[in-house]
Amino acid sequence: MSTTPPTFDLVVVANRLPVDRVDEPTGPTWVTAPGGLVTALEPILAAREGAWVGWPGVPDETVEPFTADSISLVPVRLSADEVEAYYEGLSNSTIWPIYHDVIVPATFERSWWQAYLRVNDRFAARAAEVAAPGATVWVHDYQLQLVPQMLRERRPDVRIGYFAHIPFPPYELFAQLPWRTDIVKGMLGADLIGFQIDADADNFLRATRALTGLSRRRGQLRVPDLSTAGTRGVTVTDFPISIDSAALSALAASPEVAAQAAQVRADLGGRRIILGVDRLDYTKGIRHRLQAYAELLAEGRIDPAEVVLVQVATPSRERVEDYRRLRDEVELIVGRVNGDYASIGQPAVVYLHQNHDRAAMAALYRAADVMLVTPLRDGMNLVAKEYVAARVDGDGVLILSEFAGAAVELRQALLINPHDIAGLKDAIVRGVRMPPGERRARMRRLRRVVLQRTVQRWAEDFFGELTGDGAVAS
Ligand code: ADP
Ligand code: F6P
């Protein structure tokens, strides 16, 4: 006798499950990974019968559905070949570079597209199985752009939302994708399509017009509805994502984190600290920032006895060639800069290719006089918002690339163009020397934005728009 799997009124579908595998002597267990998205969705998932469909992050592993921190998790299995073709290949070597201004060339491989189709179909099938009649399904990000339409074909009764965490490129770049029309049609399977900023939504609407002839009228696209032979409305708009500002502020204000921050400062010899925190990704502009810093040291505009750069570079996508090359390049530059400007016990650049827990991150933010966020292109950049939330002392300078989505909201940062190395150098010097009055005035206004626009509000706004019922969780 076969048992029917449980169904849920709300289903989140994302490439990764919000869990980390912990290998115990008794076998592997899974714990929820702390992160803004989980925190934001947890109350919404808990308030409804909620489930999360995603890949557990390990290839070739069949994991049965399980519950962690009261979220029902529905694992999707990916083979090692699929991880290579769907995740490292089409998602991160084709779509990722095209959607980030082709900072590195995109690779086009037809077999990767076949894997992307197959895996998107598997996610859609799993979501269709676990969605209750009339459920709401919220699909996330560029790995799963085809899921909305694939799900709609199976389950025309469900309400479907799609949120793009990364930028949507200008049509001239998007048009390079051989599968551009399939992607647009896949996303149009949703009732609501959300982007980080207005410019992304505009780019998507332009692509839709060019590839399908559909344009927005009275705030909606009208797309053919195969189940009724009529049309249905698709809303396309921006929903800038944020962080759990209150939780991070509280953590940063704790005596433990304050003590840890003081220790960081002492360990670095009481020097002024410039901090970078990024996944080791070519979109983040780490090389540009190191070049600017090295030139400032060479010109004597920054004295390594007074200032230190701390660069946290989180390991990421390490099997993808462009990421390996970037790591080599960054580590070569860091080695050279330290070779030229460090002295015993006094590195010019502290480089940490490591993960940190939330408290250690908060301590670094609190210790940093200047936060350097220099992406060449970034959907939002949560690190910028986290720095602001962590500055419970109302001090600190944020230098922020105008090519990060966060720059739309964080206007009181020192906004820079990371390609303009001379301008970036001036901003670094200005940040290091900024008088306390100006620092505090800017930070006050930045904090107002970040403390008001939280990830909880983001989730409620999106979900309220999708379901048509305002606040869903407190
Ligand atoms: P992206 O989504 O491209 O990685 P974001 O800046 O939007 O960039 O988000 C990065 C998230 O990862 C932030 O929440 C940040 O605190 C976290 N993070 C980055 N580096 C580390 C690290 N070394 N250890 C722990 N968390 C990190
Ligand atoms: O910002 C895009 C994104 O895919 C996030 O969704 C994710 O947390 C981050 O980049 C890391 O990516 P990956 O899941 O490939 O490690």
Coordinates of C-alpha atoms and ligand atoms in Angstrom, one line a residue:
M1 CA 0.0 0.0 0.0
S2 CA 1.5 3.3 -1.0
T3 CA 1.2 6.3 1.4
T4 CA 0.3 9.7 0.2
P5 CA 2.9 12.3 1.1
P6 CA 1.8 15.2 3.3
T7 CA 0.8 18.4 1.5
F8 CA 1.4 22.0 2.6
D9 CA -0.4 25.3 2.1
L10 CA 2.9 27.2 1.5
V11 CA 5.8 25.7 -0.3
V12 CA 9.2 27.5 -0.7
V13 CA 11.3 26.1 -3.6
A14 CA 15.0 27.1 -3.7
N15 CA 18.1 25.5 -5.0
R16 CA 19.5 24.8 -1.5
L17 CA 17.7 23.6 1.6
P18 CA 18.4 25.8 4.5
V19 CA 20.4 23.1 6.3
D20 CA 24.0 22.1 6.8
R21 CA 25.1 18.5 7.1
V22 CA 26.8 17.6 10.4
D23 CA 28.6 14.2 10.4
E24 CA 28.0 12.5 13.8
P25 CA 29.5 9.2 14.8
T26 CA 26.0 7.8 14.4
G27 CA 25.6 9.1 10.9
P28 CA 24.9 12.4 9.2
T29 CA 22.3 14.8 10.7
W30 CA 21.1 18.1 9.4
V31 CA 20.8 21.4 11.2
T32 CA 19.2 24.6 9.9
A33 CA 21.7 27.0 8.5
P34 CA 21.4 30.5 10.0
G35 CA 20.6 33.0 7.3
G36 CA 18.3 36.0 6.6
L37 CA 16.1 34.1 4.2
V38 CA 15.3 31.3 6.6
T39 CA 14.7 33.8 9.4
A40 CA 12.3 35.7 7.3
L41 CA 10.4 32.8 6.0
E42 CA 10.3 30.8 9.2
P43 CA 7.4 32.7 10.8
I44 CA 5.5 32.6 7.5
L45 CA 6.2 28.9 7.1
A46 CA 5.3 28.2 10.7
A47 CA 2.0 30.3 10.5
R48 CA 0.9 28.2 7.6
E49 CA 1.5 24.5 6.9
G50 CA 4.9 25.3 5.3
A51 CA 7.5 23.2 3.5
W52 CA 10.8 24.0 1.8
V53 CA 11.8 22.0 -1.3
G54 CA 15.6 22.1 -2.1
W55 CA 18.8 20.3 -2.7
P56 CA 20.7 19.3 0.6
G57 CA 24.0 20.4 -1.0
V58 CA 25.6 17.0 -1.3
P59 CA 25.6 15.1 -4.6
D60 CA 24.3 11.6 -5.0
E61 CA 22.6 11.5 -1.7
T62 CA 19.0 10.5 -1.2
V63 CA 17.7 12.2 2.0
E64 CA 14.2 11.4 3.2
P65 CA 11.9 14.4 4.1
F66 CA 12.5 15.6 7.6
T67 CA 11.7 18.5 10.0
A68 CA 14.3 20.9 11.3
D69 CA 13.3 23.8 13.6
S70 CA 9.6 23.2 12.7
I71 CA 10.2 23.6 9.0
S72 CA 9.3 20.5 6.8
L73 CA 12.1 20.0 4.5
V74 CA 11.6 18.2 1.2
P75 CA 15.0 17.2 -0.3
V76 CA 15.6 17.0 -4.1
R77 CA 18.4 14.6 -5.1
L78 CA 21.0 15.7 -7.6
S79 CA 23.6 13.3 -9.1
A80 CA 27.2 14.4 -9.3
D81 CA 26.8 14.8 -13.0
E82 CA 23.8 17.1 -12.5
V83 CA 25.7 19.2 -9.9
E84 CA 28.3 19.7 -12.5
A85 CA 26.0 20.4 -15.5
Y86 CA 23.0 22.2 -13.8
Y87 CA 24.7 23.9 -10.8
E88 CA 28.3 24.5 -11.7
G89 CA 27.6 24.6 -15.4
L90 CA 24.4 26.3 -16.6
S91 CA 23.6 28.1 -13.3
N92 CA 27.1 29.3 -12.4
S93 CA 29.1 29.3 -15.7
T94 CA 26.4 30.5 -18.1
I95 CA 23.6 32.4 -16.3
W96 CA 25.7 33.9 -13.5
P97 CA 28.2 35.6 -15.7
I98 CA 25.5 36.8 -18.2
Y99 CA 23.4 38.2 -15.3
H100 CA 26.5 40.0 -13.9
D101 CA 27.6 42.0 -16.9
V102 CA 29.8 39.2 -18.3
I103 CA 32.7 40.1 -16.0
V104 CA 34.0 36.7 -17.1
P105 CA 32.9 35.2 -20.4
A106 CA 29.9 32.9 -20.2
T107 CA 30.3 29.3 -21.4
F108 CA 27.5 27.8 -23.6
E109 CA 27.2 24.1 -23.4
R110 CA 24.1 22.4 -24.8
S111 CA 24.3 19.4 -22.5
W112 CA 24.2 21.8 -19.5
W113 CA 20.8 23.2 -20.7
Q114 CA 19.4 19.6 -20.9
A115 CA 20.5 19.1 -17.3
Y116 CA 18.9 22.5 -16.3
L117 CA 15.6 21.4 -17.9
R118 CA 15.7 18.0 -16.2
V119 CA 16.5 19.4 -12.7
N120 CA 14.0 22.3 -13.0
D121 CA 11.4 19.7 -13.9
R122 CA 12.3 17.6 -10.9
F123 CA 11.9 20.6 -8.5
A124 CA 8.6 21.4 -10.2
A125 CA 7.4 17.8 -9.8
R126 CA 8.4 17.7 -6.2
A127 CA 6.7 21.1 -5.5
A128 CA 3.5 19.8 -7.3
E129 CA 3.5 16.7 -5.1
V130 CA 3.7 18.5 -1.8
A131 CA 1.5 21.6 -2.5
A132 CA -2.0 21.3 -1.1
P133 CA -5.0 22.3 -3.3
G134 CA -4.9 26.1 -3.8
A135 CA -1.5 26.3 -2.1
T136 CA 1.0 29.2 -2.5
V137 CA 4.4 28.3 -4.0
W138 CA 7.3 30.7 -3.7
V139 CA 10.2 29.9 -6.1
H140 CA 13.6 31.4 -5.6
D141 CA 16.4 32.5 -7.9
Y142 CA 18.2 31.9 -11.2
Q143 CA 18.8 28.2 -10.8
L144 CA 15.1 27.6 -11.0
Q145 CA 13.7 30.0 -13.6
L146 CA 11.7 27.3 -15.4
V147 CA 10.0 26.0 -12.3
P148 CA 7.1 28.5 -12.3
Q149 CA 5.8 27.4 -15.8
M150 CA 6.6 23.7 -15.2
L151 CA 4.7 23.8 -12.0
R152 CA 1.7 25.7 -13.5
E153 CA 1.4 23.0 -16.2
R154 CA 1.1 20.4 -13.5
R155 CA -0.9 22.4 -11.0
P156 CA -2.9 25.3 -12.4
D157 CA -4.7 25.6 -9.1
V158 CA -1.7 27.0 -7.1
R159 CA -0.6 30.6 -6.7
I160 CA 3.0 31.0 -7.8
G161 CA 5.6 33.6 -6.9
Y162 CA 9.1 33.9 -8.2
F163 CA 11.9 36.1 -6.7
A164 CA 15.2 36.8 -8.4
H165 CA 18.0 37.3 -5.9
I166 CA 20.5 38.3 -8.5
P167 CA 20.3 41.1 -11.1
F168 CA 18.4 40.7 -14.3
P169 CA 20.6 41.8 -17.2
P170 CA 20.0 44.4 -19.9
Y171 CA 18.4 42.8 -23.0
E172 CA 21.6 43.1 -25.0
L173 CA 23.3 40.7 -22.7
F174 CA 20.3 38.4 -21.9
A175 CA 19.9 38.0 -25.7
Q176 CA 23.2 36.1 -25.8
L177 CA 21.5 33.1 -24.1
P178 CA 20.4 30.5 -26.7
W179 CA 17.5 29.6 -24.4
R180 CA 16.4 33.2 -23.7
T181 CA 12.8 32.7 -24.8
D182 CA 12.4 29.5 -22.7
I183 CA 13.7 31.3 -19.7
V184 CA 11.3 34.2 -20.0
K185 CA 8.4 31.9 -20.6
G186 CA 9.4 29.8 -17.6
M187 CA 9.4 32.8 -15.3
L188 CA 6.1 34.0 -16.7
G189 CA 4.5 30.9 -15.3
A190 CA 4.4 32.9 -12.0
D191 CA 1.6 35.2 -10.9
L192 CA 4.1 37.6 -9.2
I193 CA 7.7 38.1 -10.3
G194 CA 9.9 40.0 -7.9
F195 CA 13.3 41.6 -8.4
Q196 CA 15.7 43.4 -6.1
I197 CA 15.5 46.8 -7.8
D198 CA 13.4 48.6 -10.3
A199 CA 16.1 48.5 -13.0
D200 CA 16.0 44.6 -12.9
A201 CA 12.3 44.6 -13.3
D202 CA 12.6 47.0 -16.3
N203 CA 15.2 44.8 -17.9
F204 CA 12.9 41.8 -17.6
L205 CA 10.0 43.7 -19.0
R206 CA 12.1 44.7 -22.0
A207 CA 13.2 41.1 -22.6
T208 CA 9.6 40.0 -22.3
R209 CA 8.5 42.5 -24.9
A210 CA 11.3 41.6 -27.3
L211 CA 10.9 37.9 -27.0
T212 CA 7.1 37.4 -26.6
G213 CA 5.6 40.7 -27.7
L214 CA 3.8 41.1 -24.4
S215 CA 3.9 44.5 -22.6
R216 CA 2.6 45.7 -19.3
R217 CA -0.8 47.3 -19.2
R218 CA -2.3 48.8 -16.0
G219 CA 0.5 47.4 -13.9
Q220 CA 0.3 43.8 -15.2
L221 CA 1.4 41.6 -18.1
R222 CA -1.5 39.5 -19.6
V223 CA -0.2 36.2 -20.6
P224 CA -2.0 33.3 -22.3
D225 CA -3.5 30.9 -19.8
L226 CA -3.3 27.3 -21.2
S227 CA -5.7 25.9 -18.6
T228 CA -8.6 28.3 -19.5
A229 CA -7.6 29.3 -23.0
G230 CA -8.0 32.9 -21.8
T231 CA -5.3 35.2 -20.2
R232 CA -4.1 35.7 -16.7
G233 CA -2.2 38.6 -15.1
V234 CA 1.4 38.6 -14.1
T235 CA 2.7 41.3 -11.8
V236 CA 6.4 42.3 -12.1
T237 CA 7.9 44.6 -9.5
D238 CA 10.8 45.3 -7.2
F239 CA 11.1 44.0 -3.6
P240 CA 14.5 44.9 -2.2
I241 CA 15.6 42.1 0.1
S242 CA 17.0 42.9 3.5
I243 CA 18.3 41.3 6.7
D244 CA 17.1 40.5 10.2
S245 CA 18.2 43.9 11.4
A246 CA 16.9 43.6 15.0
A247 CA 18.6 40.3 15.6
L248 CA 21.9 41.4 14.2
S249 CA 21.7 44.7 16.2
A250 CA 21.0 42.8 19.4
L251 CA 23.8 40.4 18.7
A252 CA 26.2 43.2 18.0
A253 CA 25.2 45.0 21.2
S254 CA 25.9 42.0 23.4
P255 CA 28.8 42.2 25.8
E256 CA 30.4 39.1 24.2
V257 CA 30.5 40.6 20.8
A258 CA 31.7 44.0 22.2
A259 CA 34.6 42.1 23.9
Q260 CA 35.4 40.2 20.8
A261 CA 35.5 43.4 18.7
A262 CA 37.8 45.0 21.3
Q263 CA 40.0 41.9 21.0
V264 CA 40.1 42.2 17.2
R265 CA 41.2 45.8 17.5
A266 CA 43.9 44.9 20.1
D267 CA 45.2 42.0 18.0
L268 CA 45.6 44.4 15.1
G269 CA 47.7 46.7 17.1
G270 CA 45.0 49.4 17.6
R271 CA 45.3 50.4 14.0
R272 CA 42.3 51.7 12.0
I273 CA 40.5 48.8 10.4
I274 CA 39.2 48.7 6.8
L275 CA 37.1 45.6 6.3
G276 CA 35.9 43.6 3.3
V277 CA 33.6 40.6 3.6
D278 CA 32.6 38.7 0.5
R279 CA 32.1 35.3 -1.1
L280 CA 35.3 34.8 -3.1
D281 CA 33.4 35.7 -6.3
Y282 CA 34.7 37.8 -9.3
T283 CA 31.5 39.9 -9.1
K284 CA 32.6 41.3 -5.7
G285 CA 35.5 43.5 -7.0
I286 CA 38.0 42.1 -4.6
R287 CA 40.9 42.6 -7.0
H288 CA 39.9 46.2 -7.7
R289 CA 39.9 47.0 -4.0
L290 CA 43.3 45.3 -3.4
Q291 CA 44.8 47.2 -6.3
A292 CA 43.5 50.5 -4.9
Y293 CA 44.8 49.7 -1.5
A294 CA 48.2 48.6 -2.8
E295 CA 48.5 51.9 -4.7
L296 CA 47.6 53.9 -1.6
L297 CA 50.4 52.1 0.4
A298 CA 52.9 52.5 -2.5
E299 CA 52.1 56.3 -2.6
G300 CA 52.4 56.6 1.2
R301 CA 48.8 57.9 1.4
I302 CA 48.0 55.1 3.8
D303 CA 50.5 54.1 6.5
P304 CA 50.5 50.4 7.3
A305 CA 51.5 51.3 10.9
E306 CA 48.2 53.1 11.2
V307 CA 45.8 51.3 9.0
V308 CA 45.1 47.6 8.2
L309 CA 42.9 46.0 5.6
V310 CA 41.0 42.8 6.7
Q311 CA 39.6 40.8 3.8
V312 CA 37.3 37.9 4.6
A313 CA 36.9 35.9 1.4
T314 CA 34.4 33.1 1.9
P315 CA 35.1 29.9 0.0
S316 CA 32.6 29.6 -2.9
R317 CA 31.9 27.4 -5.9
E318 CA 35.5 26.0 -5.7
R319 CA 35.2 23.5 -8.5
V320 CA 34.4 26.3 -11.1
E321 CA 37.5 27.3 -13.0
D322 CA 36.9 31.1 -12.9
Y323 CA 36.5 30.9 -9.1
R324 CA 39.8 28.9 -8.7
R325 CA 41.6 31.4 -10.9
L326 CA 40.2 34.3 -8.9
R327 CA 41.5 32.7 -5.6
D328 CA 45.0 32.3 -7.1
E329 CA 45.0 35.9 -8.2
V330 CA 43.7 37.3 -5.0
E331 CA 46.1 35.3 -2.9
L332 CA 49.0 36.4 -5.2
I333 CA 48.1 40.0 -4.7
V334 CA 47.7 39.7 -0.9
G335 CA 51.1 37.9 -0.7
R336 CA 52.8 40.7 -2.7
V337 CA 51.2 43.5 -0.7
N338 CA 52.3 41.9 2.5
G339 CA 55.7 41.1 1.1
D340 CA 56.2 44.8 0.3
Y341 CA 54.4 46.5 3.3
A342 CA 54.1 44.1 6.3
S343 CA 56.5 43.9 9.1
I344 CA 56.9 41.3 11.8
G345 CA 53.6 41.1 13.7
Q346 CA 52.1 43.8 11.5
P347 CA 50.4 42.5 8.3
A348 CA 49.3 45.2 5.8
V349 CA 46.4 42.9 4.7
V350 CA 44.9 40.2 6.9
Y351 CA 43.3 37.6 4.6
L352 CA 40.8 35.1 5.9
H353 CA 39.6 32.4 3.5
Q354 CA 37.2 31.0 6.1
N355 CA 33.6 30.8 7.3
H356 CA 32.8 32.6 10.6
D357 CA 29.9 32.3 13.0
R358 CA 27.4 35.1 13.3
A359 CA 29.0 36.5 16.5
A360 CA 32.5 36.6 14.9
M361 CA 31.0 38.4 11.9
A362 CA 29.2 40.9 14.1
A363 CA 32.5 41.5 16.0
L364 CA 34.4 42.2 12.8
Y365 CA 31.7 44.7 11.7
R366 CA 31.9 46.4 15.1
A367 CA 35.6 46.6 15.0
A368 CA 35.8 48.0 11.4
D369 CA 36.2 51.8 11.0
V370 CA 35.5 51.5 7.3
M371 CA 33.6 48.8 5.4
L372 CA 34.6 48.4 1.8
V373 CA 31.9 46.9 -0.4
T374 CA 33.0 47.2 -4.0
P375 CA 31.1 44.7 -6.3
L376 CA 31.2 45.2 -10.0
R377 CA 27.6 44.0 -10.0
D378 CA 25.5 42.6 -7.2
G379 CA 21.8 41.9 -6.8
M380 CA 21.6 43.5 -3.4
N381 CA 24.6 42.9 -1.1
L382 CA 23.5 42.0 2.4
V383 CA 26.9 42.6 3.9
A384 CA 26.5 46.3 3.4
K385 CA 23.2 46.2 5.3
E386 CA 24.7 43.9 8.0
Y387 CA 27.5 46.4 8.6
V388 CA 25.0 49.2 9.2
A389 CA 22.8 47.0 11.5
A390 CA 25.8 46.0 13.5
R391 CA 26.9 49.6 14.2
V392 CA 24.9 50.0 17.3
D393 CA 27.4 52.6 18.4
G394 CA 26.2 54.8 15.5
D395 CA 29.8 55.1 14.1
G396 CA 31.6 53.6 11.1
V397 CA 31.9 54.5 7.4
L398 CA 30.3 52.5 4.6
I399 CA 32.0 52.7 1.1
L400 CA 29.6 51.1 -1.4
S401 CA 29.7 50.4 -5.1
E402 CA 26.9 52.1 -7.1
F403 CA 26.6 48.7 -8.9
A404 CA 25.2 46.9 -5.8
G405 CA 21.4 46.8 -5.5
A406 CA 21.9 48.2 -1.9
A407 CA 23.1 51.5 -3.3
V408 CA 19.5 52.4 -4.3
E409 CA 18.5 52.5 -0.6
L410 CA 21.8 53.3 1.2
R411 CA 22.4 56.8 -0.3
Q412 CA 24.3 58.0 2.7
A413 CA 27.2 55.6 2.0
L414 CA 30.2 56.9 0.2
L415 CA 29.1 55.7 -3.3
I416 CA 31.9 54.7 -5.6
N417 CA 32.5 53.2 -9.1
P418 CA 34.9 50.3 -8.5
H419 CA 36.3 50.6 -12.0
D420 CA 37.5 54.1 -11.2
I421 CA 40.5 53.1 -9.1
A422 CA 41.5 56.8 -8.5
G423 CA 38.0 57.6 -7.2
L424 CA 38.0 54.4 -5.0
K425 CA 41.4 55.4 -3.6
D426 CA 40.1 58.9 -2.7
A427 CA 37.0 57.4 -1.1
I428 CA 39.2 55.0 1.1
V429 CA 41.3 58.0 2.3
R430 CA 38.2 60.0 2.9
G431 CA 36.6 57.2 4.8
V432 CA 39.7 56.7 7.0
R433 CA 39.9 60.4 7.7
M434 CA 36.2 61.3 8.0
P435 CA 35.5 63.4 11.0
P436 CA 33.3 61.8 13.7
G437 CA 30.4 64.2 13.2
E438 CA 30.1 63.3 9.5
R439 CA 30.5 59.6 10.2
R440 CA 27.7 59.7 12.8
A441 CA 25.3 61.8 10.7
R442 CA 25.7 59.4 7.7
M443 CA 25.4 56.3 9.9
R444 CA 22.3 57.6 11.6
R445 CA 20.5 57.9 8.3
L446 CA 21.8 54.6 7.1
R447 CA 20.5 52.9 10.2
R448 CA 17.1 54.4 9.9
V449 CA 16.8 52.7 6.5
V450 CA 18.2 49.3 7.5
L451 CA 16.3 49.1 10.8
Q452 CA 13.0 49.9 9.1
R453 CA 13.3 47.8 6.0
T454 CA 13.9 44.4 7.3
V455 CA 13.8 40.9 5.7
Q456 CA 10.6 40.2 7.7
R457 CA 9.0 43.2 6.0
W458 CA 10.3 42.1 2.6
A459 CA 8.8 38.6 3.1
E460 CA 5.5 40.0 4.2
D461 CA 5.4 42.5 1.4
F462 CA 6.1 39.8 -1.2
F463 CA 3.8 37.2 0.3
G464 CA 1.0 39.7 0.9
E465 CA 1.1 40.8 -2.7
L466 CA 1.2 37.2 -3.9
T467 CA -1.7 36.0 -1.8
G468 CA -3.6 39.3 -1.7
D469 CA -3.8 39.2 2.1
G470 CA -1.6 41.9 3.7
A471 CA 0.3 40.9 6.8
V472 CA 0.7 37.1 7.3
A473 CA 3.1 36.8 10.1
S474 CA 4.2 39.0 12.9
Ligands
ADP1 P1 26.0 36.8 -1.8 O1 24.6 36.4 -1.6 O2 26.4 37.1 -3.2 O3 27.0 35.8 -1.1 P2 25.5 38.9 0.2 O4 26.4 40.0 0.7 O5 24.1 39.4 -0.2 O6 26.3 38.2 -1.0 O7 25.3 37.8 1.3 C1 26.4 37.2 1.9 C2 26.0 36.6 3.2 O8 26.9 35.6 3.6 C3 25.9 37.6 4.4 O9 24.8 37.3 5.2 C4 27.2 37.4 5.1 O10 27.2 37.7 6.5 C5 27.5 36.0 4.9 N1 28.9 35.7 4.9 C6 29.8 36.2 4.0 N2 31.1 35.7 4.3 C7 30.9 34.9 5.4 C8 31.8 34.2 6.2 N3 33.1 34.1 5.9 N4 31.3 33.5 7.3 C9 30.0 33.6 7.5 N5 29.1 34.2 6.8 C10 29.6 34.9 5.8
F6P2 O1 23.2 35.6 -4.2 C1 23.0 34.5 -5.0 C2 23.3 33.2 -4.3 O2 23.0 32.1 -5.2 C3 22.5 33.0 -3.0 O3 21.2 32.6 -3.2 C4 23.4 32.1 -2.3 O4 23.2 32.2 -0.9 C5 24.8 32.6 -2.7 O5 24.6 33.1 -4.0 C6 25.8 31.4 -2.6 O6 25.6 30.6 -3.7 P1 25.8 29.0 -3.8 O7 24.4 28.5 -3.3 O8 26.1 28.7 -5.2 O9 26.8 28.6 -2.8

